[in-house]
């Protein structure tokens, strides 16, 4: 099993810190967010990690070069020429990921998730498995009784996106995305056959392709996590990291 860390984002919600620093190197508990994520992946037995970079890419690369971790191979998926969003970021990292199942982890997510447990709950026959939870939000993935993805909705606007024209929303299970993926199938062939461009969000891919390729939802009971995406979340993140 390999891993891809999304670390290319502009971190606009963390301005002014990210005016001079990439989000991946924002400090929480005395260490950069990237350090926390890499250590978590390594604790799950993952020794091959790819980090995508764009915003202040040189600083991320310099940090990784200056802080090697024994037993860990780190690849750089360089997006300095174009920020490809999440789906395009996966596609661009193909040379490092193809041929093996892999975890996708956002650099700004802290959690107590047991990644090995998540992978163990995943359905190996699905193209991808996405971690979801029962929490309140505006946007939800929609699942059928077997926990396969059938669509997406924004409950504030009433928008529904699905490849199924006769989808009965009352029969769907509504769950919030928790920011982790476990890709078990050959997603790169689907990118090619579906004509997906160089730049696109992975959520758009899941919603459009779920009628042809199974995207499976995985719930982990008692999951504790937080998105370190805003300035006012940094103090909370300091407290949270101390409990993990």
mmCIF file of N, CA and C in Angstrom, residues 25 110 130 139 202 237 243:
data_model
loop_
_atom_site.group_PDB
_atom_site.id
_atom_site.type_symbol
_atom_site.label_atom_id
_atom_site.label_comp_id
_atom_site.label_asym_id
_atom_site.label_seq_id
_atom_site.Cartn_x
_atom_site.Cartn_y
_atom_site.Cartn_z
ATOM 1 N N UNK A 25 3.434 23.330 5.661
ATOM 2 C CA UNK A 25 4.456 23.613 6.666
ATOM 3 C C UNK A 25 3.943 24.494 7.803
ATOM 4 N N UNK A 110 -6.309 16.450 10.532
ATOM 5 C CA UNK A 110 -5.789 15.728 11.693
ATOM 6 C C UNK A 110 -6.888 14.795 12.185
ATOM 7 N N UNK A 130 -14.254 5.637 0.088
ATOM 8 C CA UNK A 130 -14.139 6.961 0.686
ATOM 9 C C UNK A 130 -14.655 6.919 2.119
ATOM 10 N N UNK A 139 -23.000 19.752 2.760
ATOM 11 C CA UNK A 139 -22.832 18.901 1.582
ATOM 12 C C UNK A 139 -22.646 17.446 1.998
ATOM 13 N N UNK A 202 -11.711 15.572 -7.645
ATOM 14 C CA UNK A 202 -11.983 14.139 -7.520
ATOM 15 C C UNK A 202 -13.449 13.876 -7.187
ATOM 16 N N UNK A 237 -6.454 23.093 17.003
ATOM 17 C CA UNK A 237 -5.602 22.015 16.487
ATOM 18 C C UNK A 237 -4.472 21.698 17.464
ATOM 19 N N UNK A 243 -4.193 15.320 22.163
ATOM 20 C CA UNK A 243 -5.042 14.216 22.608
ATOM 21 C C UNK A 243 -4.853 12.961 21.771
#
